[in-house]
C-alpha cells in the first residue's frame, strides 16, 4: 500500500518561494521512484502576510499545520522593530514543542571548506534560553532579556543529543558559559551530566562557547554531536555551516514529540529575491531530513546521494559555490540524478 503523508508547505519570504519550489520538484522526483506520496498543503506565513492579516502567522495557517505530520518551511523575513510580530520559526517551535534544532554540518565534495573531513551535528535547545521573547526596558536606557533555562527542557534536548551520538561516532560535546552564567548554565550542565549516566558508551567533553567558536575554525573534524542552549546553538550552527563551505548547503530540522519542521539554516536573503541565483541545496537537504523523519530513509538517501553526485561532477555550481548556475539549473541537475 502506498503511504500518504500530509505535509504543510510554507514558502516564506524573499528567496523562500524559489528554494521551496525547487525542493518540491526534487520531492516529486523522488516520489516517482518510491512507494509513498506527499500531499502538500500550502499556506501563508511570513512578513508578507502582516499587511493583510496583521500577523506573520495567520490562524488559518496554524489550523492547516495541525492537520499535517510535518512542515517544509521556507525562510522568512523577521521585522526587527520593537512590537513587530515574533519570528514565525520561533513561534512554531514553541507552539508545536519542537524542542531540538538539529543542524548537520558536513564537508561536501568539490566544495571549498575551511578544513576537510567535517561531519558534525549541532543540536540546539529550541524553545527557551534568550529566545524566551521576554525583554523589557526597565528604565530609560536600561533593558533586560530573560534567559530562561529549565531542567526539563535541558534534559529533553540532552536526551535527543545522546541518542543521536549513539547512532554516530559516540562523541558528545556540550557547550555553555558556566564560568559566567553560573546559574542558568549550571542548570543546563547538570541536566547533561544526568543524562550522561544512561549513555556510558558516549565520550563526553565540554567547551565554553567562546572556545567552541574558535575550535570550530581550528579543528572542526574532531567533533561529532555538539549540544547547547538556544542562542549559542544558533551562532555555532551558522558558523559550522560556513566552515563547511556555504550557508547555501546547510539544512535544519526542528523535532518535537509528535511533529517535525524542516527548513534551511539560512534566512530569506532579500537582496537575491526572484533572481534565480541562490543555492537551493540547503532547503532540498531539509526536504531529505523530512523524509528521514517520516521513516522514508531510502528516499532521503536518494536525495542526499543526488546532491553529492552533482557536487562531485562539479559542472553545475551556483554563485556561492563559485559557479554561474542558477537555482533552476541546480534543481534540474539534482532531479536528473534522482531519475
Ligand atoms: P540570510 O541567511 O538571509 O543571508 C545572509 C547571506 O547569506 C546572504 O546575503 C547570502 O550572501 C547568503 N545566503 C543565504 N542563503 C543563501 C543561499 N540559499 N544560497 C547562497 N547564498 C545564500 O541572513 P540575513 O541577511 O541575516 O537575514 C535576512 C532575513 O532572514 C532576516 O529578516 C532574518 O531575520 C531572516 N532569517 C530567517 C530565518 C528563518 O526563517 N529560519 C533564519 C535566518 C534569518
Short mmCIF file of C-alpha atoms and ligand atoms in Angstrom, two decimals:
data_model
loop_
_atom_site.label_atom_id
_atom_site.label_comp_id
_atom_site.label_asym_id
_atom_site.label_seq_id
_atom_site.Cartn_x
_atom_site.Cartn_y
_atom_site.Cartn_z
CA UNK A 1 0.00 0.00 0.00
CA UNK A 2 1.21 3.49 -0.83
CA UNK A 3 1.74 5.58 2.30
CA UNK A 4 0.36 9.12 2.14
CA UNK A 5 1.79 11.92 4.28
CA UNK A 6 0.06 15.30 4.68
CA UNK A 7 2.77 17.93 4.58
CA UNK A 8 2.41 21.63 5.34
CA UNK A 9 4.40 23.82 2.95
CA UNK A 10 5.19 27.44 3.87
CA UNK A 11 7.11 29.14 1.08
CA UNK A 12 8.14 32.15 3.16
CA UNK A 13 9.64 35.46 2.08
CA UNK A 14 12.48 36.68 -0.11
CA UNK A 15 14.21 33.67 -1.72
CA UNK A 16 11.86 31.34 0.21
CA UNK A 17 9.44 30.63 -2.67
CA UNK A 18 12.32 29.82 -5.08
CA UNK A 19 14.10 27.38 -2.79
CA UNK A 20 10.86 25.80 -1.56
CA UNK A 21 9.54 25.24 -5.09
CA UNK A 22 12.91 23.71 -6.01
CA UNK A 23 12.58 21.33 -3.07
CA UNK A 24 9.05 20.32 -4.03
CA UNK A 25 10.33 19.46 -7.53
CA UNK A 26 13.00 17.23 -6.00
CA UNK A 27 10.49 15.63 -3.61
CA UNK A 28 8.20 14.98 -6.59
CA UNK A 29 11.05 13.31 -8.46
CA UNK A 30 11.88 11.01 -5.56
CA UNK A 31 8.23 10.05 -5.09
CA UNK A 32 8.18 8.77 -8.67
CA UNK A 33 10.82 6.19 -7.74
CA UNK A 34 9.46 5.40 -4.25
CA UNK A 35 6.37 3.93 -2.66
CA UNK A 36 4.89 6.91 -0.82
CA UNK A 37 3.02 10.08 -1.63
CA UNK A 38 3.32 13.55 -0.15
CA UNK A 39 0.09 15.53 -0.03
CA UNK A 40 1.24 19.16 0.06
CA UNK A 41 -0.97 21.64 1.91
CA UNK A 42 0.23 25.15 1.04
CA UNK A 43 -0.44 28.07 3.33
CA UNK A 44 0.79 31.56 4.01
CA UNK A 45 3.25 32.71 6.67
CA UNK A 46 5.97 35.33 6.85
CA UNK A 47 6.46 39.08 6.77
CA UNK A 48 4.45 39.37 3.53
CA UNK A 49 1.31 38.37 5.48
CA UNK A 50 1.50 41.20 8.01
CA UNK A 51 -0.23 43.86 5.87
CA UNK A 52 -3.17 41.57 5.01
CA UNK A 53 -3.59 39.53 8.22
CA UNK A 54 -1.95 41.77 10.85
CA UNK A 55 0.29 38.82 11.77
CA UNK A 56 3.07 36.79 10.16
CA UNK A 57 1.35 33.54 11.17
CA UNK A 58 -2.38 33.63 10.32
CA UNK A 59 -4.54 31.32 12.42
CA UNK A 60 -5.79 29.59 9.23
CA UNK A 61 -2.17 28.53 8.63
CA UNK A 62 -1.84 27.13 12.15
CA UNK A 63 -5.03 25.12 11.60
CA UNK A 64 -3.60 23.66 8.38
CA UNK A 65 -0.30 22.79 10.09
CA UNK A 66 -2.22 20.95 12.82
CA UNK A 67 -3.68 18.64 10.17
CA UNK A 68 -0.24 17.59 8.90
CA UNK A 69 2.56 15.32 10.07
CA UNK A 70 5.46 17.59 9.14
CA UNK A 71 6.19 21.02 7.72
CA UNK A 72 8.56 22.13 4.98
CA UNK A 73 9.30 25.75 5.78
CA UNK A 74 10.98 28.29 3.56
CA UNK A 75 13.00 31.10 5.17
CA UNK A 76 11.08 34.15 6.36
CA UNK A 77 11.93 37.78 6.98
CA UNK A 78 11.60 38.87 10.60
CA UNK A 79 10.95 42.57 11.13
CA UNK A 80 13.23 43.94 13.85
CA UNK A 81 11.24 46.93 15.17
CA UNK A 82 10.02 46.63 18.77
CA UNK A 83 6.42 45.43 18.80
CA UNK A 84 6.72 43.62 15.44
CA UNK A 85 5.48 40.01 15.38
CA UNK A 86 7.90 37.40 16.73
CA UNK A 87 9.74 35.24 14.16
CA UNK A 88 7.45 32.57 12.65
CA UNK A 89 10.11 29.89 13.19
CA UNK A 90 10.35 30.79 16.89
CA UNK A 91 6.55 30.82 17.29
CA UNK A 92 6.10 27.46 15.57
CA UNK A 93 8.94 25.88 17.55
CA UNK A 94 7.24 26.90 20.80
CA UNK A 95 3.67 26.20 19.64
CA UNK A 96 4.44 22.65 18.47
CA UNK A 97 7.04 21.85 21.17
CA UNK A 98 9.83 21.43 18.61
CA UNK A 99 12.48 21.27 21.27
CA UNK A 100 15.51 20.04 19.31
CA UNK A 101 17.01 22.03 16.46
CA UNK A 102 19.24 19.66 14.56
CA UNK A 103 21.76 21.08 12.12
CA UNK A 104 24.16 18.67 10.41
CA UNK A 105 27.37 20.21 9.02
CA UNK A 106 29.37 18.09 6.65
CA UNK A 107 32.18 18.68 4.18
CA UNK A 108 30.90 18.15 0.66
CA UNK A 109 32.98 17.01 -2.31
CA UNK A 110 34.28 19.81 -4.51
CA UNK A 111 33.13 22.49 -2.08
CA UNK A 112 35.89 24.61 -0.70
CA UNK A 113 35.76 24.34 3.09
CA UNK A 114 37.96 25.83 5.76
CA UNK A 115 39.07 22.38 6.95
CA UNK A 116 38.49 18.89 5.46
CA UNK A 117 36.58 15.88 6.85
CA UNK A 118 33.96 17.75 8.86
CA UNK A 119 30.98 15.66 9.91
CA UNK A 120 29.26 17.08 12.95
CA UNK A 121 25.75 17.92 14.11
CA UNK A 122 24.80 20.91 16.24
CA UNK A 123 21.80 20.14 18.47
CA UNK A 124 20.36 23.36 19.82
CA UNK A 125 17.70 23.71 22.51
CA UNK A 126 14.89 25.33 20.62
CA UNK A 127 12.20 26.54 22.98
CA UNK A 128 13.73 28.75 25.67
CA UNK A 129 17.02 30.49 26.55
CA UNK A 130 17.36 34.03 25.22
CA UNK A 131 14.58 33.26 22.72
CA UNK A 132 12.03 33.33 25.53
CA UNK A 133 10.88 36.60 23.95
CA UNK A 134 10.75 38.22 27.39
CA UNK A 135 12.54 41.54 27.18
CA UNK A 136 11.84 44.81 28.92
CA UNK A 137 13.03 48.38 29.00
CA UNK A 138 13.10 48.79 32.78
CA UNK A 139 14.26 52.43 32.79
CA UNK A 140 15.30 54.81 30.02
CA UNK A 141 18.45 53.28 28.52
CA UNK A 142 18.30 50.16 30.70
CA UNK A 143 16.99 46.92 29.21
CA UNK A 144 16.87 43.28 30.26
CA UNK A 145 16.19 39.97 28.50
CA UNK A 146 15.27 36.77 30.31
CA UNK A 147 17.49 33.80 29.57
CA UNK A 148 15.21 31.02 30.73
CA UNK A 149 16.91 27.64 31.16
CA UNK A 150 14.90 24.82 32.72
CA UNK A 151 15.94 21.34 33.80
CA UNK A 152 13.00 19.86 31.87
CA UNK A 153 13.97 21.37 28.51
CA UNK A 154 17.68 20.74 29.07
CA UNK A 155 17.10 17.05 29.92
CA UNK A 156 14.92 16.65 26.81
CA UNK A 157 17.44 18.14 24.39
CA UNK A 158 20.35 16.31 26.06
CA UNK A 159 18.49 13.02 25.68
CA UNK A 160 17.99 13.73 21.97
CA UNK A 161 21.69 14.57 21.54
CA UNK A 162 22.91 11.44 23.36
CA UNK A 163 20.60 9.23 21.27
CA UNK A 164 21.96 10.87 18.13
CA UNK A 165 25.57 10.40 19.31
CA UNK A 166 24.84 6.68 19.81
CA UNK A 167 23.86 6.42 16.12
CA UNK A 168 27.00 8.29 15.07
CA UNK A 169 30.58 8.47 16.40
CA UNK A 170 29.54 8.28 20.10
CA UNK A 171 31.15 11.59 20.99
CA UNK A 172 29.19 14.43 22.57
CA UNK A 173 30.42 17.93 23.41
CA UNK A 174 28.20 20.19 25.48
CA UNK A 175 28.71 23.90 25.16
CA UNK A 176 27.98 26.56 27.76
CA UNK A 177 29.34 29.63 29.52
CA UNK A 178 29.17 28.19 33.02
CA UNK A 179 32.03 30.33 34.29
CA UNK A 180 29.89 33.47 33.84
CA UNK A 181 26.29 32.26 33.62
CA UNK A 182 26.67 30.04 36.67
CA UNK A 183 23.00 29.57 37.48
CA UNK A 184 21.40 29.23 34.06
CA UNK A 185 24.23 27.23 32.51
CA UNK A 186 24.59 25.37 35.80
CA UNK A 187 21.07 24.00 35.23
CA UNK A 188 21.98 23.06 31.65
CA UNK A 189 25.28 21.38 32.65
CA UNK A 190 23.65 19.37 35.47
CA UNK A 191 20.97 18.12 33.06
CA UNK A 192 23.56 16.94 30.53
CA UNK A 193 25.51 15.14 33.27
CA UNK A 194 22.30 13.49 34.48
CA UNK A 195 21.51 12.11 31.02
CA UNK A 196 25.16 11.09 30.53
CA UNK A 197 24.73 8.45 33.26
CA UNK A 198 22.48 6.47 30.91
CA UNK A 199 24.93 6.58 27.99
CA UNK A 200 28.25 5.23 29.31
CA UNK A 201 29.42 4.39 25.77
CA UNK A 202 29.39 8.05 24.72
CA UNK A 203 32.61 10.02 25.23
CA UNK A 204 31.62 13.38 26.70
CA UNK A 205 33.52 16.65 26.92
CA UNK A 206 32.55 20.29 27.22
CA UNK A 207 33.63 23.70 25.95
CA UNK A 208 32.85 27.30 26.79
CA UNK A 209 31.01 28.96 23.92
CA UNK A 210 33.90 31.32 23.12
CA UNK A 211 36.34 28.41 22.94
CA UNK A 212 33.84 26.41 20.88
CA UNK A 213 33.56 29.11 18.20
CA UNK A 214 37.37 29.08 17.97
CA UNK A 215 37.66 25.27 17.94
CA UNK A 216 35.12 25.07 15.12
CA UNK A 217 37.56 27.02 13.00
CA UNK A 218 40.73 25.36 14.31
CA UNK A 219 39.82 21.67 14.33
CA UNK A 220 36.16 21.03 13.39
CA UNK A 221 36.85 17.45 12.28
CA UNK A 222 37.24 16.21 15.88
CA UNK A 223 33.61 16.95 16.79
CA UNK A 224 30.58 14.71 16.40
CA UNK A 225 27.47 15.92 18.27
CA UNK A 226 27.55 19.37 19.87
CA UNK A 227 24.65 20.19 22.17
CA UNK A 228 23.92 23.63 23.58
CA UNK A 229 21.37 26.24 24.56
CA UNK A 230 19.35 28.29 22.09
CA UNK A 231 21.42 31.38 21.18
CA UNK A 232 24.80 29.62 21.43
CA UNK A 233 23.44 26.92 19.12
CA UNK A 234 22.17 29.48 16.62
CA UNK A 235 25.60 31.11 16.40
CA UNK A 236 27.57 27.86 16.35
CA UNK A 237 25.46 26.24 13.65
CA UNK A 238 25.75 29.24 11.31
CA UNK A 239 29.49 29.23 11.89
CA UNK A 240 29.73 25.47 11.30
CA UNK A 241 27.74 25.88 8.07
CA UNK A 242 30.15 28.49 6.80
CA UNK A 243 33.19 26.46 7.87
CA UNK A 244 31.94 23.61 5.70
CA UNK A 245 31.58 25.87 2.67
CA UNK A 246 28.31 27.74 2.34
CA UNK A 247 25.12 28.63 4.16
CA UNK A 248 23.51 27.55 0.89
CA UNK A 249 24.19 23.90 1.82
CA UNK A 250 23.07 23.84 5.45
CA UNK A 251 19.75 22.26 6.42
CA UNK A 252 17.99 22.13 9.76
CA UNK A 253 15.29 20.09 11.45
CA UNK A 254 13.09 21.13 14.36
CA UNK A 255 11.99 17.99 16.14
CA UNK A 256 9.30 17.55 18.79
CA UNK A 257 7.50 14.58 20.32
CA UNK A 258 4.84 14.47 17.61
CA UNK A 259 5.83 16.92 14.87
CA UNK A 260 8.82 17.94 12.76
CA UNK A 261 9.52 21.16 10.87
CA UNK A 262 12.27 21.30 8.26
CA UNK A 263 13.96 24.42 6.91
CA UNK A 264 17.24 25.77 5.58
CA UNK A 265 19.58 27.32 8.15
CA UNK A 266 19.83 30.47 6.05
CA UNK A 267 17.37 33.33 6.04
CA UNK A 268 15.30 35.00 3.33
CA UNK A 269 18.33 36.80 1.73
CA UNK A 270 16.03 39.57 0.44
CA UNK A 271 18.56 41.08 -1.94
CA UNK A 272 18.51 37.89 -4.05
CA UNK A 273 14.70 37.64 -4.27
CA UNK A 274 13.47 36.46 -7.65
CA UNK A 275 16.93 36.44 -9.23
CA UNK A 276 17.06 32.63 -9.66
CA UNK A 277 20.57 32.85 -8.28
CA UNK A 278 20.74 31.27 -4.81
CA UNK A 279 21.61 27.71 -3.94
CA UNK A 280 18.52 25.55 -3.30
CA UNK A 281 20.55 22.67 -1.76
CA UNK A 282 20.03 23.74 1.88
CA UNK A 283 16.24 23.51 1.51
CA UNK A 284 16.48 20.35 -0.63
CA UNK A 285 18.53 18.69 2.12
CA UNK A 286 15.94 19.90 4.65
CA UNK A 287 13.41 18.02 2.48
CA UNK A 288 15.63 14.91 2.72
CA UNK A 289 15.74 15.29 6.53
CA UNK A 290 11.93 15.44 6.48
CA UNK A 291 11.72 12.15 4.57
CA UNK A 292 14.18 10.58 7.02
CA UNK A 293 11.99 11.79 9.91
CA UNK A 294 8.92 10.26 8.22
CA UNK A 295 10.75 6.92 8.03
CA UNK A 296 11.35 7.13 4.25
CA UNK A 297 15.08 6.62 4.74
CA UNK A 298 15.80 5.19 1.30
CA UNK A 299 14.21 8.19 -0.40
CA UNK A 300 16.09 10.58 1.89
CA UNK A 301 19.33 8.86 0.94
CA UNK A 302 18.45 9.11 -2.76
CA UNK A 303 18.20 12.89 -2.43
CA UNK A 304 21.46 13.17 -0.48
CA UNK A 305 23.24 10.93 -2.99
CA UNK A 306 21.91 13.01 -5.89
CA UNK A 307 23.16 16.23 -4.26
CA UNK A 308 26.60 14.70 -3.65
CA UNK A 309 26.73 13.34 -7.23
CA UNK A 310 26.03 16.82 -8.66
CA UNK A 311 28.69 18.36 -6.41
CA UNK A 312 31.23 15.63 -7.30
CA UNK A 313 30.68 16.28 -11.00
CA UNK A 314 31.21 19.96 -10.30
CA UNK A 315 29.61 21.08 -13.58
CA UNK A 316 26.61 22.78 -12.01
CA UNK A 317 27.68 25.28 -9.35
CA UNK A 318 25.69 28.20 -8.01
CA UNK A 319 27.40 31.55 -7.25
CA UNK A 320 28.02 30.70 -3.57
CA UNK A 321 30.00 27.65 -4.78
CA UNK A 322 31.99 29.75 -7.23
CA UNK A 323 29.92 28.99 -10.33
CA UNK A 324 27.35 30.61 -12.60
CA UNK A 325 24.50 28.08 -12.42
CA UNK A 326 21.02 29.27 -11.49
CA UNK A 327 18.69 27.92 -8.82
CA UNK A 328 16.75 26.13 -11.59
CA UNK A 329 19.93 24.62 -13.11
CA UNK A 330 20.91 23.16 -9.75
CA UNK A 331 17.39 21.83 -9.12
CA UNK A 332 17.22 20.20 -12.55
CA UNK A 333 20.66 18.60 -12.12
CA UNK A 334 19.57 17.02 -8.82
CA UNK A 335 16.24 15.87 -10.31
CA UNK A 336 18.11 14.25 -13.23
CA UNK A 337 20.35 12.31 -10.82
CA UNK A 338 17.30 11.02 -8.91
CA UNK A 339 15.69 9.77 -12.13
P1 LIG B 1 20.45 35.34 5.27
O1 LIG B 1 20.80 33.93 5.62
O2 LIG B 1 19.12 35.58 4.69
O3 LIG B 1 21.52 35.90 4.23
C1 LIG B 1 22.87 36.17 4.55
C2 LIG B 1 23.71 35.94 3.31
O4 LIG B 1 23.94 34.54 3.16
C3 LIG B 1 23.05 36.37 2.01
O5 LIG B 1 23.23 37.71 1.72
C4 LIG B 1 23.76 35.49 1.02
O6 LIG B 1 25.03 36.03 0.70
C5 LIG B 1 23.99 34.19 1.80
N1 LIG B 1 22.94 33.19 1.52
C6 LIG B 1 21.84 32.92 2.25
N2 LIG B 1 21.14 31.93 1.70
C7 LIG B 1 21.81 31.55 0.59
C8 LIG B 1 21.56 30.57 -0.41
N3 LIG B 1 20.50 29.74 -0.39
N4 LIG B 1 22.45 30.46 -1.41
C9 LIG B 1 23.52 31.26 -1.46
N5 LIG B 1 23.81 32.20 -0.54
C10 LIG B 1 22.95 32.34 0.48
O7 LIG B 1 20.67 36.21 6.60
P2 LIG B 1 20.23 37.70 6.97
O8 LIG B 1 20.52 38.59 5.79
O9 LIG B 1 20.84 37.93 8.27
O10 LIG B 1 18.67 37.62 7.19
C11 LIG B 1 17.68 38.02 6.23
C12 LIG B 1 16.32 37.76 6.85
O11 LIG B 1 16.13 36.38 7.09
C13 LIG B 1 16.13 38.46 8.21
O12 LIG B 1 14.84 39.02 8.26
C14 LIG B 1 16.26 37.34 9.23
O13 LIG B 1 15.53 37.59 10.39
C15 LIG B 1 15.67 36.19 8.42
N6 LIG B 1 16.09 34.84 8.87
C16 LIG B 1 15.13 33.90 8.88
C17 LIG B 1 15.45 32.60 9.23
C18 LIG B 1 14.36 31.57 9.22
O14 LIG B 1 13.31 31.79 8.61
N7 LIG B 1 14.53 30.42 9.88
C19 LIG B 1 16.77 32.26 9.55
C20 LIG B 1 17.75 33.26 9.48
C21 LIG B 1 17.40 34.56 9.15
#
